[in-house]
Coordinates of N, CA and C in Angstrom, one line a residue:
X7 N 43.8 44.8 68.8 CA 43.2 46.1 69.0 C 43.0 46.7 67.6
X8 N 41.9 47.4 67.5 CA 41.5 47.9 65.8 C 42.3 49.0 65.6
X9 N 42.8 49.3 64.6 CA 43.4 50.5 64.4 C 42.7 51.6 63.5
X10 N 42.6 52.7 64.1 CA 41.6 54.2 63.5 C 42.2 54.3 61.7
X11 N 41.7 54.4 61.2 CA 42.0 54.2 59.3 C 41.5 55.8 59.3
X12 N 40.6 56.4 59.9 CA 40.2 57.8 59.6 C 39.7 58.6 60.6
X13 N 40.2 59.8 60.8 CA 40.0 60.9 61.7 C 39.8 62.1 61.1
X14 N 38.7 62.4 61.3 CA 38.7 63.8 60.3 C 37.7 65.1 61.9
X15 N 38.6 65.7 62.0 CA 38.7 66.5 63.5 C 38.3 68.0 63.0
X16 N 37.5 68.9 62.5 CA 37.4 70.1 62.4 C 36.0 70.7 63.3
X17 N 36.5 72.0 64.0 CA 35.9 72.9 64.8 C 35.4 74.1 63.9
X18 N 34.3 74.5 63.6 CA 34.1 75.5 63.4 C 32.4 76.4 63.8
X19 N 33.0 77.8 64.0 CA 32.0 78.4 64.8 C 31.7 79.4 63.6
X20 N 30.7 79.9 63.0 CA 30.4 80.7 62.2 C 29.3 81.3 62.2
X21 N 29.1 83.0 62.4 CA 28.0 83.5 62.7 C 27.8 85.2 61.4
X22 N 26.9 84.3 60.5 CA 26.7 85.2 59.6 C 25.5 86.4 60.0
X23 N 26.1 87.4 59.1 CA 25.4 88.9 60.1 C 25.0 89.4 58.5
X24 N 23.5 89.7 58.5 CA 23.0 90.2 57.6 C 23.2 91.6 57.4
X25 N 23.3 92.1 58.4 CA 23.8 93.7 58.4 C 24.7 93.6 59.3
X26 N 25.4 94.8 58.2 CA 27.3 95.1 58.4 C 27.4 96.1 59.8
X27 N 25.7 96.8 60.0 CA 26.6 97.6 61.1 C 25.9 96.6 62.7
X28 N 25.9 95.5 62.3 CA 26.0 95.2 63.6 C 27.5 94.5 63.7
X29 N 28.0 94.9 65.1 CA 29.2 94.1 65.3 C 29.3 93.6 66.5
X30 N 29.8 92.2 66.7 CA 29.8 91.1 67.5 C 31.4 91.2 67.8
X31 N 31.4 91.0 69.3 CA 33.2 91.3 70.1 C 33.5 90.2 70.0
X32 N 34.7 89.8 69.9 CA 35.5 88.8 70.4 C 35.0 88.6 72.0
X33 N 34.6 89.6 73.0 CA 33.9 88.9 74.3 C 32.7 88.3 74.0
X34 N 32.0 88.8 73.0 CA 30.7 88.0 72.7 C 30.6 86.6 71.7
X35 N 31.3 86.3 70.9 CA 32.0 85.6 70.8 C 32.3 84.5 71.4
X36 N 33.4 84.8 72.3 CA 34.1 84.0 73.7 C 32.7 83.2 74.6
X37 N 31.8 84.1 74.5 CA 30.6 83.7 75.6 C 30.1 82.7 75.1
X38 N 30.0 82.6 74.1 CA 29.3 81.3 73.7 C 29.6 79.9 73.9
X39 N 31.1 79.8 74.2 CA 32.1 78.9 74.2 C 32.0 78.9 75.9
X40 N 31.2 78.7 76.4 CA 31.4 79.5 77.9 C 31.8 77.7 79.0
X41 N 32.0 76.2 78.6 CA 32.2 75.2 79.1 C 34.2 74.9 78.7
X42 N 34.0 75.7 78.2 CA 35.6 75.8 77.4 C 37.2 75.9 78.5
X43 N 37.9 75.4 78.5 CA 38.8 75.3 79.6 C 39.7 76.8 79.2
X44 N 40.2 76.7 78.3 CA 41.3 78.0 77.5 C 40.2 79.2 77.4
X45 N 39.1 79.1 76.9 CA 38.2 80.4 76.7 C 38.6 81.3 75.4
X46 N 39.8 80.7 74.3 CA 40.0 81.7 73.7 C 39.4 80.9 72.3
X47 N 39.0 81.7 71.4 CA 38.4 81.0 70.2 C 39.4 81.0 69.3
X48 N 40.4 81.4 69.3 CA 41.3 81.7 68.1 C 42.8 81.1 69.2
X49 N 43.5 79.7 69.0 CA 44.6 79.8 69.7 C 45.6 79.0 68.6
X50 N 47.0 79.9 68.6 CA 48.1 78.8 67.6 C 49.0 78.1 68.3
X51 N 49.1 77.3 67.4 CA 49.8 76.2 67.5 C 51.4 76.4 67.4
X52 N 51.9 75.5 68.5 CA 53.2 75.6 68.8 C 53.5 74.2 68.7
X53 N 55.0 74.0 68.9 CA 55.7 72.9 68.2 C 54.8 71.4 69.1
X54 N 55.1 71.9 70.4 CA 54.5 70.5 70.8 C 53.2 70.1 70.4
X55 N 52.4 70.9 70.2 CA 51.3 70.3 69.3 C 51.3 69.6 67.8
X56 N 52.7 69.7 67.3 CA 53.4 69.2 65.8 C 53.8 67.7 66.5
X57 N 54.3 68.1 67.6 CA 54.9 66.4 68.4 C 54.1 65.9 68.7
X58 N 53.0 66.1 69.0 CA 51.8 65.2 69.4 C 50.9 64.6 68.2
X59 N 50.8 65.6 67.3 CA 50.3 65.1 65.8 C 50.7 63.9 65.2
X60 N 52.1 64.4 65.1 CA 52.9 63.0 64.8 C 53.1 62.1 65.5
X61 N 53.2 62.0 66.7 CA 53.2 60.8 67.5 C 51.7 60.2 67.3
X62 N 50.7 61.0 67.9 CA 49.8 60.2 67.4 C 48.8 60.1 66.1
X63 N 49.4 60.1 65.5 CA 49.1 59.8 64.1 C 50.4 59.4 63.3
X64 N 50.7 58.5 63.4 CA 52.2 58.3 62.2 C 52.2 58.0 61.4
X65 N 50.7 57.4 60.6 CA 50.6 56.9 59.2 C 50.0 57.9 58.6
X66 N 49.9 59.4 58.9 CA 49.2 60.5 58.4 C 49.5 60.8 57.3
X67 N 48.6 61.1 56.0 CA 49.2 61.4 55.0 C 48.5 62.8 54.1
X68 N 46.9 62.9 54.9 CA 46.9 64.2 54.4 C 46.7 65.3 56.1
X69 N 47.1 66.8 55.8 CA 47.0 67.3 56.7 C 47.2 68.3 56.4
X70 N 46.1 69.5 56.6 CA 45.6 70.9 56.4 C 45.2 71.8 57.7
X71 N 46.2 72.8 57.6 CA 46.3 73.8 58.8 C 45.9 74.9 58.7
X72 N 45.0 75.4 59.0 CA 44.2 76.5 58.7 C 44.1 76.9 60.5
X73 N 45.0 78.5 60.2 CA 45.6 78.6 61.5 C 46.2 80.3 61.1
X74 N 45.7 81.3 60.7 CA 46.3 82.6 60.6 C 47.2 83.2 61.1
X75 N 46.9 82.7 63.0 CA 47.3 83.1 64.1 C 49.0 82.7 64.2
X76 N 50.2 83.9 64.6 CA 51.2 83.1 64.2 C 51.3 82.8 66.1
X77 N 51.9 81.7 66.3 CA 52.4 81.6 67.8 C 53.4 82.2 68.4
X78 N 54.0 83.6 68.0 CA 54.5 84.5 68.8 C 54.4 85.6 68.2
X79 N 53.6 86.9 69.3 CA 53.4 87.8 68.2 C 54.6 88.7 68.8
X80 N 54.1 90.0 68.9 CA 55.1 91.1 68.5 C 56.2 91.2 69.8
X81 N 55.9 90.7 70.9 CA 56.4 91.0 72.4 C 57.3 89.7 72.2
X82 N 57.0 88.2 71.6 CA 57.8 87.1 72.0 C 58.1 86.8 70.8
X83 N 58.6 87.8 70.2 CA 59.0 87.5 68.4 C 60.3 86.8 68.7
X84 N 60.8 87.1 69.6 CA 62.5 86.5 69.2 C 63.0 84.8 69.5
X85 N 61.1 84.6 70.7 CA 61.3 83.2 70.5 C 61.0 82.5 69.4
X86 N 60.4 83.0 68.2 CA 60.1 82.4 67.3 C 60.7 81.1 66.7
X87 N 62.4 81.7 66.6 CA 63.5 80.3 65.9 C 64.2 79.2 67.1
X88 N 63.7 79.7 68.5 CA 63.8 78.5 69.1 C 62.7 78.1 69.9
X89 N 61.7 77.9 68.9 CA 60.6 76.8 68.8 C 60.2 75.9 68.6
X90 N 61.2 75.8 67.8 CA 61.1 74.4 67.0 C 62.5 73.5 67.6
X91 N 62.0 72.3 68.6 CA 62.8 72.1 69.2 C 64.2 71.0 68.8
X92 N 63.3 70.1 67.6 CA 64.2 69.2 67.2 C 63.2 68.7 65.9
X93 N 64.0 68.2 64.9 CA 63.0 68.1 63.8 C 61.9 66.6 63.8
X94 N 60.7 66.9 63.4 CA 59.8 65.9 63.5 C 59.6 65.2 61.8
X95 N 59.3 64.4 62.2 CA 59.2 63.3 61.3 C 57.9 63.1 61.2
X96 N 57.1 63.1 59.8 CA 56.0 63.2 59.2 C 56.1 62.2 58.1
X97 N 56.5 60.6 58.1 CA 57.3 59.5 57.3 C 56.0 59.1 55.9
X98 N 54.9 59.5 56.8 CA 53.5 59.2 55.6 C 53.1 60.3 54.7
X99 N 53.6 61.8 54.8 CA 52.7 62.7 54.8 C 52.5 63.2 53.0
X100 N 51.5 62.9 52.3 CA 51.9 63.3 50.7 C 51.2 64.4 50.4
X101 N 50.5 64.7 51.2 CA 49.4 65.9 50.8 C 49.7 66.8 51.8
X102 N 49.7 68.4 51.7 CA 50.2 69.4 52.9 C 49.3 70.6 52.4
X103 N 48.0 71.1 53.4 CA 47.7 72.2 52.1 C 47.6 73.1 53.9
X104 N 48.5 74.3 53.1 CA 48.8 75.3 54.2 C 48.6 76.7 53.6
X105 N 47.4 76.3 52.9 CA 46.8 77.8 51.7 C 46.3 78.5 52.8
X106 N 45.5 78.3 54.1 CA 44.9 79.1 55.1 C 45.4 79.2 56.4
X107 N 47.1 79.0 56.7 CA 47.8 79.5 57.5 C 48.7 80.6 57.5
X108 N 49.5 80.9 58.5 CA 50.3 81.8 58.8 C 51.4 81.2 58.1
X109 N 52.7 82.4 57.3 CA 53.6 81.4 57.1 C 54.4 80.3 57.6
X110 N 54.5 81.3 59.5 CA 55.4 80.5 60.2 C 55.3 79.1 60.2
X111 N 53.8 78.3 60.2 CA 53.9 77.2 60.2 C 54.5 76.5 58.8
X112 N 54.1 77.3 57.3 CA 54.4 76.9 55.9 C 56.0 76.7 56.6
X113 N 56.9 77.7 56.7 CA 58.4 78.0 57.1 C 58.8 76.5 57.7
X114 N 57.8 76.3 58.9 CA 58.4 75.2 59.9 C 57.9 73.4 59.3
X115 N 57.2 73.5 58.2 CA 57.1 72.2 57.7 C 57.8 72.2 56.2
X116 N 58.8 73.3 56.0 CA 59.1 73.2 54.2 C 60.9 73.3 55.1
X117 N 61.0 73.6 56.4 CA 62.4 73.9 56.8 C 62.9 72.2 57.0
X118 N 63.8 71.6 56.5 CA 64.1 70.5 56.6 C 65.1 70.1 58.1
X119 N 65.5 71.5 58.6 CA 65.9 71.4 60.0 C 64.8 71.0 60.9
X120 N 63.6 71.8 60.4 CA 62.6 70.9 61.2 C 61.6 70.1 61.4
X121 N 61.3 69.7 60.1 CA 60.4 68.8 59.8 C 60.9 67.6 58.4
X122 N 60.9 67.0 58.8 CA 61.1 65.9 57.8 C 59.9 65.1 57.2
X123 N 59.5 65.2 55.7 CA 58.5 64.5 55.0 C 58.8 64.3 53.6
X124 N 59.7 62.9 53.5 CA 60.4 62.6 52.5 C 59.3 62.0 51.3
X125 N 57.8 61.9 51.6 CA 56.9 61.5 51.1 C 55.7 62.3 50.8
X126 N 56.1 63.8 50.8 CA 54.9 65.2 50.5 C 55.5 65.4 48.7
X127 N 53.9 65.2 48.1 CA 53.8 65.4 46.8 C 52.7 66.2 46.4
X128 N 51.8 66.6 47.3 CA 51.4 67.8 46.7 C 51.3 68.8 48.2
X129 N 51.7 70.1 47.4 CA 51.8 71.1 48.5 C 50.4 72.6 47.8
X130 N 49.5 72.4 49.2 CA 49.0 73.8 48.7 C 48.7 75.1 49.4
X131 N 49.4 76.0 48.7 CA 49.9 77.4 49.8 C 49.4 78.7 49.0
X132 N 49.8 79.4 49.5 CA 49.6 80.9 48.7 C 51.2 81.3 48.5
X133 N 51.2 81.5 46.5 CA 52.4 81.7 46.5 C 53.2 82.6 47.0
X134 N 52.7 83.8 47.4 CA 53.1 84.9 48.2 C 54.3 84.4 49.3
X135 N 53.3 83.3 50.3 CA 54.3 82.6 51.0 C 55.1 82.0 51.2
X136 N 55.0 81.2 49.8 CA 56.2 80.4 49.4 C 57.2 81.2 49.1
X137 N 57.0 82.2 48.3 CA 58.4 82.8 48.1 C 59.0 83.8 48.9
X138 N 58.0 84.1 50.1 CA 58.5 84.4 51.6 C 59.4 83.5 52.0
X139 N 59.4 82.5 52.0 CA 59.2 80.7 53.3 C 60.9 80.6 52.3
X140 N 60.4 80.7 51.1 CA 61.6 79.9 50.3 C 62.8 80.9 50.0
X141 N 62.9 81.7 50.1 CA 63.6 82.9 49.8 C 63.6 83.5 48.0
X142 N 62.7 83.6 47.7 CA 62.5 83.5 46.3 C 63.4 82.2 45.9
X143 N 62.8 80.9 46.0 CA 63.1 80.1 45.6 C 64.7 79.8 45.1
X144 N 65.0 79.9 46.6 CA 67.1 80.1 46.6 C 67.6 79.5 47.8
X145 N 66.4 79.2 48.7 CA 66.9 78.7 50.3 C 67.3 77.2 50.2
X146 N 68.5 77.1 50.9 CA 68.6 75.7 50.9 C 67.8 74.7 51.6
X147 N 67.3 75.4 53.2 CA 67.0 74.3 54.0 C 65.3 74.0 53.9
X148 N 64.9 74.8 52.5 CA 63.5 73.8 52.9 C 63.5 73.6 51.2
X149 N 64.6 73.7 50.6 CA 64.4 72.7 49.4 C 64.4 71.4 49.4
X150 N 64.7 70.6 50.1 CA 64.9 69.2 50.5 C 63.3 68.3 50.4
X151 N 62.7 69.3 51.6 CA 61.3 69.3 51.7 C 60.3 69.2 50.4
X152 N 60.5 70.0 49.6 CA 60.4 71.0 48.1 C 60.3 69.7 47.0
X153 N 61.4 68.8 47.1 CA 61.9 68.2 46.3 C 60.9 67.3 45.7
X154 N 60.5 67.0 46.4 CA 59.6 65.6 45.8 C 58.3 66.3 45.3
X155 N 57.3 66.9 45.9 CA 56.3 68.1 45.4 C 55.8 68.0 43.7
X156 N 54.9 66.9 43.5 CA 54.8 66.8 42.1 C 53.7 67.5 41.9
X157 N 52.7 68.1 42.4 CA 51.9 68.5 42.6 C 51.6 70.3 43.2
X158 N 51.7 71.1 42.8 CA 51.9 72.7 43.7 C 50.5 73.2 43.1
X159 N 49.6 73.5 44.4 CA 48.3 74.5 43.9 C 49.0 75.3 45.1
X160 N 48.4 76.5 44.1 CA 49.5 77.8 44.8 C 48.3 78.9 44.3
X161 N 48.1 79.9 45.3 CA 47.0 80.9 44.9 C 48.2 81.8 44.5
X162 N 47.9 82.4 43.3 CA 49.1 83.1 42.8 C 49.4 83.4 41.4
X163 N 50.0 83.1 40.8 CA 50.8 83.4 39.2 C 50.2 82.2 38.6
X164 N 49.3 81.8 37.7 CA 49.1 80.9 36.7 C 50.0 80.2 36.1
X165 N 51.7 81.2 35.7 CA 52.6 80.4 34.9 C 53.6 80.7 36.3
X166 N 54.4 79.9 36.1 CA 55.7 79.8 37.4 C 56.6 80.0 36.8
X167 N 57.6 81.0 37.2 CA 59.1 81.1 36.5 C 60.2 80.0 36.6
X168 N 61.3 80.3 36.1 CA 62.3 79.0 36.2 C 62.7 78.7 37.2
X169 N 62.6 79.6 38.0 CA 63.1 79.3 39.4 C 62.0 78.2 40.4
X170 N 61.1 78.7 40.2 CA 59.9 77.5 40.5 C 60.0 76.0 40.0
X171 N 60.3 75.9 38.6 CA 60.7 74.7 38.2 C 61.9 74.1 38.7
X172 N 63.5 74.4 38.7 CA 64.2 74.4 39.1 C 64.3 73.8 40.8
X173 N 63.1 74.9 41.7 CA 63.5 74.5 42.9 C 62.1 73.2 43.2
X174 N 61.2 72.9 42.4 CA 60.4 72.3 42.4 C 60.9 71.2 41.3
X175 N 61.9 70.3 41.1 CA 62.0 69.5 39.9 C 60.8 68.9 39.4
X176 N 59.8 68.2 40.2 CA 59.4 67.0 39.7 C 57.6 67.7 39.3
X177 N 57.6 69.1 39.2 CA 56.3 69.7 38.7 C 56.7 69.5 37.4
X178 N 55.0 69.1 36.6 CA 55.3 69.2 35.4 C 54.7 70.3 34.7
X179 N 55.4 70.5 33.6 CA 55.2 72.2 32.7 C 54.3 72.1 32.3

């Protein structure tokens, strides 16, 4: 049986508006999508969709999540930390660019409790989040993650402090 070498899967709907005072709903929007089983154009991603990634795909090595939306908002905030059900394994993954998501997901692929990617060497985020995710670069459980990271494009500070080097060893100055 042949095995898939490349999948490159992106949706996007984009509707440029020459004048600013027209505004288009989210129902109008929605309508256009109208064969659609969910109906929502904007939906995030929860852990089983991380388990399913990885299962099907195990030799993945680049993977970019552009995803704003966090998957629990203000009403089901407290499920947040038991979401992540058991840690997944990402054994190929060297490239992670999570510059156009929500943190939560940055959080749940740099937390070593729950994602394991002993093979991610370049990471790219907005540093903002990183030093959300990382606790100004002092957290233990997603330094692990962190470690190997030879590579950091970070929208952010041009020079990185010591603590960036430090929790990032293998960047070079």
């Amino acid at each position: 049986m042949p095995q898939l070498h490349t999948f490159i899967f992106y949706i996007a709907s984009e509707n440029v508006i020459d004048y600013p005072t027209i505004r288009v709903s989210n129902d109008d929007i929605q309508r256009t999508f109208t064969n659609l089983e969910h109906r929502q154009v904007a939906y995030p991603f929860k852990y089983e969709f991380f388990v399913r990634l990885a299962r099907a795909f195990p030799f993945l090595k680049n993977l970019s999540i552009r995803n704003i939306i966090p998957p629990f908002l203000d009403k089901n905030y407290h499920l947040r930390d038991k979401d992540w059900l058991s840690i997944i394994e990402y054994p190929h993954l060297i490239s992670l660019d999570m510059e156009r998501a929500n943190s939560y997901y940055l959080e749940n692929f740099l937390n070593e409790t729950k994602t394991y990617s002993p093979h991610l060497t370049e990471l790219k985020v907005t540093y903002y989040a990183l030093e959300i995710v990382t606790n100004n670069f002092t957290r233990n459980e997603t330094r692990r993650n962190c470690a190997g990271v030879r590579q950091l494009i970070a929208e952010g500070p041009m020079v990185y402090s010591k603590d960036v080097y430090c929790y990032f060893p293998l960047l070079s100055v």
